[in-house]
XYZ file of C-alpha atoms in Angstrom:
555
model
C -62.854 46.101 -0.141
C -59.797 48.655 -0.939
C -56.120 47.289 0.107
C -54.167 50.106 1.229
C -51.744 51.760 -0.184
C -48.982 50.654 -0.227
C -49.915 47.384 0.314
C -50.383 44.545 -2.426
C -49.773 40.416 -2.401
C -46.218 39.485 -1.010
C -44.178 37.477 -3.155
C -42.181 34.523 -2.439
C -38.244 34.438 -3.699
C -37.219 30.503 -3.933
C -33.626 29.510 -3.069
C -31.165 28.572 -5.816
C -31.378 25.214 -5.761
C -28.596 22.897 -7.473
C -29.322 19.700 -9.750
C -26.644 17.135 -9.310
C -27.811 14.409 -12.014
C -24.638 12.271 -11.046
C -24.874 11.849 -7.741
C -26.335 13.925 -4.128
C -25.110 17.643 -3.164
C -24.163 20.475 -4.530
C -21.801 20.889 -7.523
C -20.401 24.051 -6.459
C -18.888 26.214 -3.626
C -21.604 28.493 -2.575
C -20.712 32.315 -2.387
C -20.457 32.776 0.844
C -17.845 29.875 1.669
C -15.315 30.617 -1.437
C -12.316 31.507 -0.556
C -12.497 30.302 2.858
C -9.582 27.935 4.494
C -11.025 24.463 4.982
C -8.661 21.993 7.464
C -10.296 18.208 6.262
C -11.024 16.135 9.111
C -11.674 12.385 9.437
C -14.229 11.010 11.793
C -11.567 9.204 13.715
C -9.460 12.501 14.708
C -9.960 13.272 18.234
C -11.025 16.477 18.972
C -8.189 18.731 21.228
C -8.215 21.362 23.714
C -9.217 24.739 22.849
C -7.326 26.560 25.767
C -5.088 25.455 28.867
C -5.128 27.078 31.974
C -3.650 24.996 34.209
C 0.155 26.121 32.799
C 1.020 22.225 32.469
C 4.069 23.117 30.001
C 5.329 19.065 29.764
C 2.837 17.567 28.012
C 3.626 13.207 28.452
C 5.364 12.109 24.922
C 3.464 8.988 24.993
C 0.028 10.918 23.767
C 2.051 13.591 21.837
C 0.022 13.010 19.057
C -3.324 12.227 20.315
C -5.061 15.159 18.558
C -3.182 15.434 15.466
C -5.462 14.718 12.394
C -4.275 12.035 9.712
C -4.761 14.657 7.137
C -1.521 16.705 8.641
C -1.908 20.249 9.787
C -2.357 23.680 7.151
C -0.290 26.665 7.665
C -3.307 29.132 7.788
C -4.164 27.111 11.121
C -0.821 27.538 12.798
C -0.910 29.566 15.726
C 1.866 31.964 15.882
C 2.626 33.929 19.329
C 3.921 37.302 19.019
C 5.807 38.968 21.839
C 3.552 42.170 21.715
C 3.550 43.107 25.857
C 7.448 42.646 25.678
C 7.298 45.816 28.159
C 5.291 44.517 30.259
C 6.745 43.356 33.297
C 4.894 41.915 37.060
C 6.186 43.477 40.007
C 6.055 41.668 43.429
C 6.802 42.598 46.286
C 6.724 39.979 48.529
C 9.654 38.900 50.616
C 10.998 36.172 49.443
C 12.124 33.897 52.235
C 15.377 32.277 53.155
C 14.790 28.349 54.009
C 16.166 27.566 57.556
C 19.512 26.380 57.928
C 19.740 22.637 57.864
C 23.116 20.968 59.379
C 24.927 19.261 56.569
C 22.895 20.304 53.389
C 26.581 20.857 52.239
C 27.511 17.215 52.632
C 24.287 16.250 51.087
C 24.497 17.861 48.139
C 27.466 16.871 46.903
C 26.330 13.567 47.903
C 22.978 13.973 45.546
C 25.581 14.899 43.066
C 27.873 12.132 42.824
C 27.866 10.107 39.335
C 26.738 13.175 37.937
C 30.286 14.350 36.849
C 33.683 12.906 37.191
C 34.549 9.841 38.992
C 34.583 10.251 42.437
C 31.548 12.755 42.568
C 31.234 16.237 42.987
C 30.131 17.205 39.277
C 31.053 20.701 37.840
C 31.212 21.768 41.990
C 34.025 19.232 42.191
C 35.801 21.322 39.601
C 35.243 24.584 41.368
C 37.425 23.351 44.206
C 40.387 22.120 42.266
C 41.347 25.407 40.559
C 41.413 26.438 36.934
C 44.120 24.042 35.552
C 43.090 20.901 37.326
C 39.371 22.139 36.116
C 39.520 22.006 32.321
C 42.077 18.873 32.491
C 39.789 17.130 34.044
C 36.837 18.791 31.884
C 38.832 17.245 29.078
C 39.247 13.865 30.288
C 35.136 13.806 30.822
C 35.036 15.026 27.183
C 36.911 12.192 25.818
C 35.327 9.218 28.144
C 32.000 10.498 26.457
C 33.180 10.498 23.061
C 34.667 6.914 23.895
C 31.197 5.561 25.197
C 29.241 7.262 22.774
C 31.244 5.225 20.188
C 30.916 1.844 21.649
C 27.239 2.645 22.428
C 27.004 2.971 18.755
C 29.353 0.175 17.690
C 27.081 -1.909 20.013
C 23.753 -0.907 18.323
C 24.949 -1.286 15.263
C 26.074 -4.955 15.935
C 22.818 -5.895 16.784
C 21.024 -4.194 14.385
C 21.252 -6.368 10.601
C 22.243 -3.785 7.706
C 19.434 -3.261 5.834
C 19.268 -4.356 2.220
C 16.406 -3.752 -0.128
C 15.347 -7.200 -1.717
C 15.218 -7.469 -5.520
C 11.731 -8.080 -7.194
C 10.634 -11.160 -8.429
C 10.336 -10.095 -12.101
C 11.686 -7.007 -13.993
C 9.228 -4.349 -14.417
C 9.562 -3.038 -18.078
C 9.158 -0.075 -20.029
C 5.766 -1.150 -21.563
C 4.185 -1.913 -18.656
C 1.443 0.347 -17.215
C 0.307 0.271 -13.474
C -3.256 -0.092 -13.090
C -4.077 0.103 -9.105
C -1.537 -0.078 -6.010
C -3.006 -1.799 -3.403
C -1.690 -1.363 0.244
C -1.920 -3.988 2.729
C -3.674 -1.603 5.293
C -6.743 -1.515 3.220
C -6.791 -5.390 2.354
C -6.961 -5.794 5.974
C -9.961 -4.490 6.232
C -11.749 -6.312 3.206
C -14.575 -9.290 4.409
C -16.499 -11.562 2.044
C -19.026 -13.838 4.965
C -20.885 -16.578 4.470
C -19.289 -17.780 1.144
C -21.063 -20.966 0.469
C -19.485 -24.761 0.993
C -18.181 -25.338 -2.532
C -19.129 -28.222 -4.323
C -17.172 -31.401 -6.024
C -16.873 -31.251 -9.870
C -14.813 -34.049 -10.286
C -11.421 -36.385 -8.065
C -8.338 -37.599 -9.207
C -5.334 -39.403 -8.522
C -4.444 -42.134 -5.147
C -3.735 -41.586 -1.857
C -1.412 -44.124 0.352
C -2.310 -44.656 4.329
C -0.542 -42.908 7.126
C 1.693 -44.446 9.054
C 0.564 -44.347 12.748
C 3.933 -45.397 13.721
C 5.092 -42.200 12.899
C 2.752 -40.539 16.032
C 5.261 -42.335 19.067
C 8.565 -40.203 17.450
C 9.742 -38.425 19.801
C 13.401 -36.505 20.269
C 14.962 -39.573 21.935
C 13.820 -42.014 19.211
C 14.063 -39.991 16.272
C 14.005 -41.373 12.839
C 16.470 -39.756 9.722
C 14.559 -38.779 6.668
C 14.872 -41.008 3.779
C 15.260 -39.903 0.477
C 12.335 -40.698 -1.386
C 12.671 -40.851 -5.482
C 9.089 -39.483 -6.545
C 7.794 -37.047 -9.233
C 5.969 -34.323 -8.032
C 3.744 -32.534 -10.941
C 3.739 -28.157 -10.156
C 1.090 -27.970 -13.262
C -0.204 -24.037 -13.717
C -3.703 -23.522 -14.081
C -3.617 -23.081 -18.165
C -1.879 -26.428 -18.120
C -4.343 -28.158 -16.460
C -6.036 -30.689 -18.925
C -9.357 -31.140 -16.316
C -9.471 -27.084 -16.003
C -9.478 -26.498 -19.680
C -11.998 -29.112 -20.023
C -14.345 -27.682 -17.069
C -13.468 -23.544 -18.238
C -15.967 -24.755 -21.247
C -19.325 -25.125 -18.697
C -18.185 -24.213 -15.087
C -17.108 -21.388 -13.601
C -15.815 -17.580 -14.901
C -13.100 -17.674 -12.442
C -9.858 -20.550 -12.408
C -6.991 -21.167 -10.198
C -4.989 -23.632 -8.330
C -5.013 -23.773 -4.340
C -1.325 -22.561 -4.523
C -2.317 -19.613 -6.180
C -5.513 -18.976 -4.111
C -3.545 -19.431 -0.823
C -0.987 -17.005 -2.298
C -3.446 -14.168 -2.703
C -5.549 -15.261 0.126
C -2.378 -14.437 2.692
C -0.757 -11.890 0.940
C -0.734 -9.372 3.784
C 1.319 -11.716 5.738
C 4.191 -12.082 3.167
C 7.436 -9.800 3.159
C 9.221 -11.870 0.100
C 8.124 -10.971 -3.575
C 6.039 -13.001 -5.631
C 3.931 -12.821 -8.271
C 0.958 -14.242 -10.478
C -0.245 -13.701 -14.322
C -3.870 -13.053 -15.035
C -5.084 -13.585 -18.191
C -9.031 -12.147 -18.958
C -10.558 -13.665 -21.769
C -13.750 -12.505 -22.339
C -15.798 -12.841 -18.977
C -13.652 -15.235 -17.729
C -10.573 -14.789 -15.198
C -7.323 -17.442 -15.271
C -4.768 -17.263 -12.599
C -1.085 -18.614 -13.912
C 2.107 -18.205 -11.598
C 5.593 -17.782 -14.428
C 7.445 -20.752 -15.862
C 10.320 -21.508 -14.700
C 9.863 -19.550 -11.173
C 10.290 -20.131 -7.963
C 6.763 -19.754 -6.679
C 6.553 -23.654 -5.694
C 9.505 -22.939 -2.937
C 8.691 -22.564 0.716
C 10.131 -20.018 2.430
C 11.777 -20.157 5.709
C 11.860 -17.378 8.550
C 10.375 -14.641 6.106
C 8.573 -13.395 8.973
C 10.822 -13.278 12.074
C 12.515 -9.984 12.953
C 15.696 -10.814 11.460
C 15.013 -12.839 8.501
C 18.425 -14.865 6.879
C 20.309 -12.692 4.844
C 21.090 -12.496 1.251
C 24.335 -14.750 0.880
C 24.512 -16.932 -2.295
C 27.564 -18.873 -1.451
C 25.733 -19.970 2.149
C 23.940 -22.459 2.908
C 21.522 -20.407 5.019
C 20.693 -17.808 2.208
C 17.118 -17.278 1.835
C 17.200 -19.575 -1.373
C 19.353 -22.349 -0.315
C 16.879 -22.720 3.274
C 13.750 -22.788 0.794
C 15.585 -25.129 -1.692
C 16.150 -27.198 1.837
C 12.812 -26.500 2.909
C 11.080 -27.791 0.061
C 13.274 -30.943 -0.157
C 12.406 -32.066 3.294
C 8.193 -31.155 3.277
C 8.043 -33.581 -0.081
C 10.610 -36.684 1.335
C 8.058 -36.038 4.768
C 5.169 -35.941 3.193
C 6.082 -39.503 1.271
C 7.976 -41.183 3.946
C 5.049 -40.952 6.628
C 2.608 -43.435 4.512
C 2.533 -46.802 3.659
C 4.093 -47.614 0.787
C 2.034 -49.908 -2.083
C 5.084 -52.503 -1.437
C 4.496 -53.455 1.946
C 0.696 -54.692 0.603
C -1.513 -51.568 1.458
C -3.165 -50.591 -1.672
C -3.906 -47.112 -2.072
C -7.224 -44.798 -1.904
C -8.275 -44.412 -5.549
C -10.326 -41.231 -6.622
C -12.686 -42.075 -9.421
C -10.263 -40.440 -12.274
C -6.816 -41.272 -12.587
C -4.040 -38.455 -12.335
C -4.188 -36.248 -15.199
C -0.549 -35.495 -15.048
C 0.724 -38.761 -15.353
C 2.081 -39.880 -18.564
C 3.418 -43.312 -19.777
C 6.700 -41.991 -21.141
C 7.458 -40.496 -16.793
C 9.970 -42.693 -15.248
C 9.749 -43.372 -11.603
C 7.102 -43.417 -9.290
C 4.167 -41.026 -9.215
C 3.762 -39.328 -5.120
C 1.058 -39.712 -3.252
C -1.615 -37.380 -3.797
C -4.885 -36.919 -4.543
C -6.616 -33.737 -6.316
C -10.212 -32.577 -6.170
C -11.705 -29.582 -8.034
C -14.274 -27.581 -6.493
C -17.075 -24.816 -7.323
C -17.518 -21.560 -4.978
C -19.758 -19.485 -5.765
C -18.428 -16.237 -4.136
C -21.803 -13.801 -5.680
C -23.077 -11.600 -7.911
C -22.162 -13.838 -11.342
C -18.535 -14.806 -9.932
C -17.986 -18.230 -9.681
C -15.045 -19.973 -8.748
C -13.290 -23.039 -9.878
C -9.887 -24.384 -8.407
C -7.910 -27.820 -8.371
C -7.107 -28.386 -4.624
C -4.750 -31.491 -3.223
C -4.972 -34.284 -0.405
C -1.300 -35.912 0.491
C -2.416 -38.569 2.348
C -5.439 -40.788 3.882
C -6.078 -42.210 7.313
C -8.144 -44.709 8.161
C -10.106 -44.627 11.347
C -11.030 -47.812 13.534
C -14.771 -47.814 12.607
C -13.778 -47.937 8.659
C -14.430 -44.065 8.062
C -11.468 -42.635 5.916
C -9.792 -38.854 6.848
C -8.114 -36.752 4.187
C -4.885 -35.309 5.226
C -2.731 -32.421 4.840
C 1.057 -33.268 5.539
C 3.529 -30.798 5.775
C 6.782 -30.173 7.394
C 8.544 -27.486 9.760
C 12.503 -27.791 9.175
C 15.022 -26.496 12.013
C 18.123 -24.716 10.541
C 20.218 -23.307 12.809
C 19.126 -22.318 16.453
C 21.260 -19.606 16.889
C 20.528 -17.879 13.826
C 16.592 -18.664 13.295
C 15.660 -17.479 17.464
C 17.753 -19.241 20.329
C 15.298 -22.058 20.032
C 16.267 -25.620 20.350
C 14.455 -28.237 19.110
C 16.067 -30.887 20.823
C 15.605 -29.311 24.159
C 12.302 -27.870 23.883
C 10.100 -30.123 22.039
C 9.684 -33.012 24.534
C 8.455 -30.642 27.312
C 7.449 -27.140 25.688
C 6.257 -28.490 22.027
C 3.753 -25.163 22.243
C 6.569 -22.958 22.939
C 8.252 -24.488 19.820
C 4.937 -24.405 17.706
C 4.647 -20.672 18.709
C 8.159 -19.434 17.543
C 7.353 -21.001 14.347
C 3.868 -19.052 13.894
C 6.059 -16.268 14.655
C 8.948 -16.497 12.115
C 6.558 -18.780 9.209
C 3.827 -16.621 9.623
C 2.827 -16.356 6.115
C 3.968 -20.289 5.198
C 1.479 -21.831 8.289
C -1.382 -19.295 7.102
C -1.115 -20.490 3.020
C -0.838 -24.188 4.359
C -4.036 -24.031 6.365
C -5.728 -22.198 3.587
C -4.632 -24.995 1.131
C -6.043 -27.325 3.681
C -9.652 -25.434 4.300
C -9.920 -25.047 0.746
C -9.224 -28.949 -0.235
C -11.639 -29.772 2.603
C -8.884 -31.964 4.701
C -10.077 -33.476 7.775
C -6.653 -32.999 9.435
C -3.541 -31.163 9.197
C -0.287 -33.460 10.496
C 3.020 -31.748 10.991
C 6.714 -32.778 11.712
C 9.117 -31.354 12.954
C 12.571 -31.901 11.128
C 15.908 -30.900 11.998
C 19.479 -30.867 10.460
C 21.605 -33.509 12.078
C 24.546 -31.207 11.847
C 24.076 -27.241 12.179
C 26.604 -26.649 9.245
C 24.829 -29.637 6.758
C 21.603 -28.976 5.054
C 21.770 -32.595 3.059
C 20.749 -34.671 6.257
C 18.055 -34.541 8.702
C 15.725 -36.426 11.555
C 12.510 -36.443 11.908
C 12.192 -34.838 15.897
C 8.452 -35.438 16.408
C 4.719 -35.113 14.630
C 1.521 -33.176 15.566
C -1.826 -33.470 13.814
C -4.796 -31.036 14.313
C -7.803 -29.959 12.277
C -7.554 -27.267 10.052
C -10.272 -25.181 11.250
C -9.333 -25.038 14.771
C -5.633 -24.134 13.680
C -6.998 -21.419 11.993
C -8.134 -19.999 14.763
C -5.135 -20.792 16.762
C -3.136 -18.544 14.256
C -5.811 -15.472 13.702
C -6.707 -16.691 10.188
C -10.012 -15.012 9.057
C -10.999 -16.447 6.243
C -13.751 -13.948 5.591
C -11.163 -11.584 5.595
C -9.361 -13.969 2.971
C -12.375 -14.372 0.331
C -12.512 -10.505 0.711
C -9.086 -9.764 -0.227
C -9.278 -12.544 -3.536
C -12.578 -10.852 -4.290
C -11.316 -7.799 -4.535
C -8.422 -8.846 -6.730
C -11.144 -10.546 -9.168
C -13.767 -7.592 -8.969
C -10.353 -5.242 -9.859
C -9.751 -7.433 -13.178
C -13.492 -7.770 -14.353
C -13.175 -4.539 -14.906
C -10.266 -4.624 -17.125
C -10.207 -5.323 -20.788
C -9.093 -8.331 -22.046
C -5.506 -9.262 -22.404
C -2.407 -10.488 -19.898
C -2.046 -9.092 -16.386
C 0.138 -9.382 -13.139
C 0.021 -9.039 -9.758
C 3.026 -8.192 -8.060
C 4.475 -8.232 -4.887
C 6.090 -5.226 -3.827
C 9.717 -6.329 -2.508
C 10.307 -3.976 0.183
C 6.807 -2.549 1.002
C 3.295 -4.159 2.147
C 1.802 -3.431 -0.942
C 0.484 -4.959 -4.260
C 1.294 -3.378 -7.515
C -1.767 -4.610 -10.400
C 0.158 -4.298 -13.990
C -1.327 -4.263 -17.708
C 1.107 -6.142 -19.610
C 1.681 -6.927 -23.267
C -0.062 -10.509 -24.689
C 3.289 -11.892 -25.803
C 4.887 -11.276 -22.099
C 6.918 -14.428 -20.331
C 5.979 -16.678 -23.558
C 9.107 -18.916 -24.415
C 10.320 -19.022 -28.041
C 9.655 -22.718 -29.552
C 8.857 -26.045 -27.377
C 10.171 -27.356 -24.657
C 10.829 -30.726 -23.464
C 7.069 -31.703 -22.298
C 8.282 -32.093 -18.660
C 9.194 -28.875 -18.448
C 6.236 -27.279 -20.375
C 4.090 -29.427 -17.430
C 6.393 -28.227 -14.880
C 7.145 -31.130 -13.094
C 9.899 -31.994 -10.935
C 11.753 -34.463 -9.192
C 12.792 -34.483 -5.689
């Protein structure tokens, strides 16, 4: 058979088609879109109106924004009317009609129009009638009773509003350091790490004394002064730590203290700076806060709306009230047990305390530290020495571990309008809740230290000044006990949330080489600043006195 002319087999022309070896799409602009504006959009940005019609011109402020995209708005989009029918004009010729007369309209508008102008109503038609001299005196006199309220408007504003003073960083960036990631709070929020584990005992050490149940009936008209309790208090870093060292050999890549883990764990509630060394040796991670640093300190009102201002010669500066609040959590903490005098022995852990020496003089406080094993995934494992304060023992013989800290009133007119005295007998929830509000970030790394230690309860008290203008006395007001998990859901603690935001933090330095890091705390901004530093940074020349290289205190 004969094709005809003309005619033969038709021929297929494939596509271009582009490899991408390093990932999915193409690697370049096709022709036919180069050159071409491109506005970026997010999936969130709500889609606006194309045209209006209905001549609306006032638009409400309150969704002003309601279409805007978060990537801004490009010039080549803007939408420029030009006047080009200037000429053109309607013509209507309709009558327009007069409204009826009304009896009194005159009367009732200058009646609509009093308080509009000068005292006395009338407004600018009040003027009209007085004549030309009597006009622009009193024109003037308006003027200047403006300019006079204006003024104390603003003198008024500004008394209520605090100046605003940027807060100094907790260490001195230097020249040599190099910023490896900034970190915004915005995104930690939405980090999640579920269903980490239950972590798992490695070893216990140290005693515990019994609560005092006696301490449950205080109440505002039987209140009880805090004593002054002589004790040594051991704030060992995690290098320092003679059981860590000994367990970084066979368990665990990962090693911290709860401190430290509560630190990072709630850093998008905190506004004061901080910060904590990393050191990466090999495939292991150690967290370290600074010597000689005031990382141990608890802060007081760092997140109320008008936190205490910077005044070193006060007593309420921000340092003095942490100095103060520290003082009066450790004498709490110690006063509320039973002492090994009054013939209750204490709750021995199987090891002694590692910290304690024979050459310490005084009395060792009461606590009791237990290191535990998570295993967060994928090869990390985490190690971390966490701390009981206290024991209770229950009527059928079964023993509770407890967490014992202390909320400390200031000054009521300064830290909120709320009195203690006055409000905790009746409205100890309304009390409870203005501290959640202004210690935000303290409540959340206390119930974190709590969850992660594994304490059955959490027992509070509430301690005030026994005069406003002395921070060196104070009464124990009242106590409150609860369990840790259900406070952390009382305060909107996710602890998912929590392991996410540490995770992160540990996947970040995995990837790093090895040497000395540091996290840092932005001063004035929610964000995180990850720094590479230099191996020989924040080492001290020569040796201390061992106290100080074990950084303990006394309070």
């Amino acid at each position: 058979m004969t094709m005809p002319e003309g005619s033969g087999p038709s021929h297929f022309k494939a596509p271009p088609i582009q490899d991408n070896p390093d990932g999915w799409g193409p690697r370049d602009m096709p022709d036919q879109f180069k050159d071409m504006p491109y506005q970026p959009f997010s999936k969130g940005d709500r889609l606006g109106k194309i045209s209006d019609w209905t001549g609306a011109a006032i638009l409400d402020k309150k969704y002003k924004d309601k279409y805007q995209s978060q990537f801004g708005s490009l010039s080549q989009y803007a939408y420029y009317h030009e006047e080009d029918e200037s000429s053109f004009h309607l013509v209507d010729t309709a009558r327009i009609q007069k409204p009826p007369y009304q009896r009194g309209r005159f009367r009732q508008n200058l009646r609509n129009m009093r308080g509009r102008g000068m005292r006395g109503g009338g407004g600018q038609f009040h003027f009209q009638m007085l004549g030309k001299g009597k006009m622009q005196q009193g024109l003037r006199k308006g003027q200047t009773a403006n300019r006079g309220f204006r003024k104390q408007q603003g003198m008024r504003n500004n008394r209520n509003q605090a100046p605003v003073k940027n807060r100094d960083a907790s260490v001195t960036v230097r020249a040599d350091w190099s910023i490896i990631e900034e970190i915004d709070f915005a995104r930690f929020s939405k980090l999640s790490l579920p269903n980490v584990k239950d972590p798992a005992d490695l070893t216990c050490c140290g005693a515990l004394e019994y609560y005092d149940k006696t301490y449950d009936r205080v109440k505002v008209k039987n209140e009880k002064p805090l004593q002054r309790i002589e004790r040594i208090f051991h704030t060992v870093t995690t290098t320092d730590d003679p059981v860590i060292r000994k367990l970084s050999k066979n368990e665990g890549n990962v090693y911290a203290t709860d401190t430290i883990l509560a630190t990072i764990m709630c850093c998008t509630r905190s506004n004061y700076p901080w910060d904590i060394v990393i050191e990466k040796v090999g495939d292991k991670l150690f967290f370290d806060k600074r010597d000689n640093t005031e990382f141990d300190l608890l802060t007081v009102n760092e997140t109320a709306s008008e936190p205490p201002q910077e005044d070193p010669t006060g007593v309420n500066s921000p340092r003095n009230l942490a100095l103060e609040a520290t003082f009066i959590n450790n004498n709490f903490s110690q006063q509320v047990l039973k002492t090994a005098e009054k013939g209750d022995p204490r709750y021995k852990f199987p090891e002694p305390n590692p910290f304690a020496s024979e050459e310490e003089e005084g009395e060792i406080a009461s606590v009791g530290y237990r290191y535990r094993k998570w295993d967060l995934g994928d090869g990390i494992v985490l190690v971390a020495r966490c701390e009981h304060d206290g024991v209770l023992k229950m009527p059928n013989g079964d023993v509770l571990f407890l967490t014992i800290k202390a909320l400390n009133e200031w000054d009521p007119k300064l830290s909120g309008g709320v009195d203690w005295r006055q409000k905790l007998d009746t409205q100890r929830g309304g009390v409870l809740a203005h501290e959640l509000r202004n210690n935000a970030c303290k409540l959340a790394k206390w119930t974190v230290q709590a969850l992660l230690a594994g304490s059955d309860q959490m027992r509070f008290g509430y301690v005030s000044r026994v005069h406003v203008k002395d921070p060196s006395k104070h009464v124990i007001l009242d106590t409150q006990h609860c369990k840790p998990q259900e406070f952390a859901v009382q305060i909107n603690l996710n602890m998912d949330n929590a392991w996410g935001i540490l995770r992160c933090i540990i996947d970040l330095c995995m990837k790093q080489k090895d040497g000395k890091y540091l996290i840092m705390k932005d001063p004035n901004k929610p964000l995180i600043r990850l720094f590479a530093i230099p191996d020989n940074t924040f080492e001290s020349e020569g040796e201390e006195a061992d106290e100080d290289e074990m950084g303990m205190k006394t309070w």
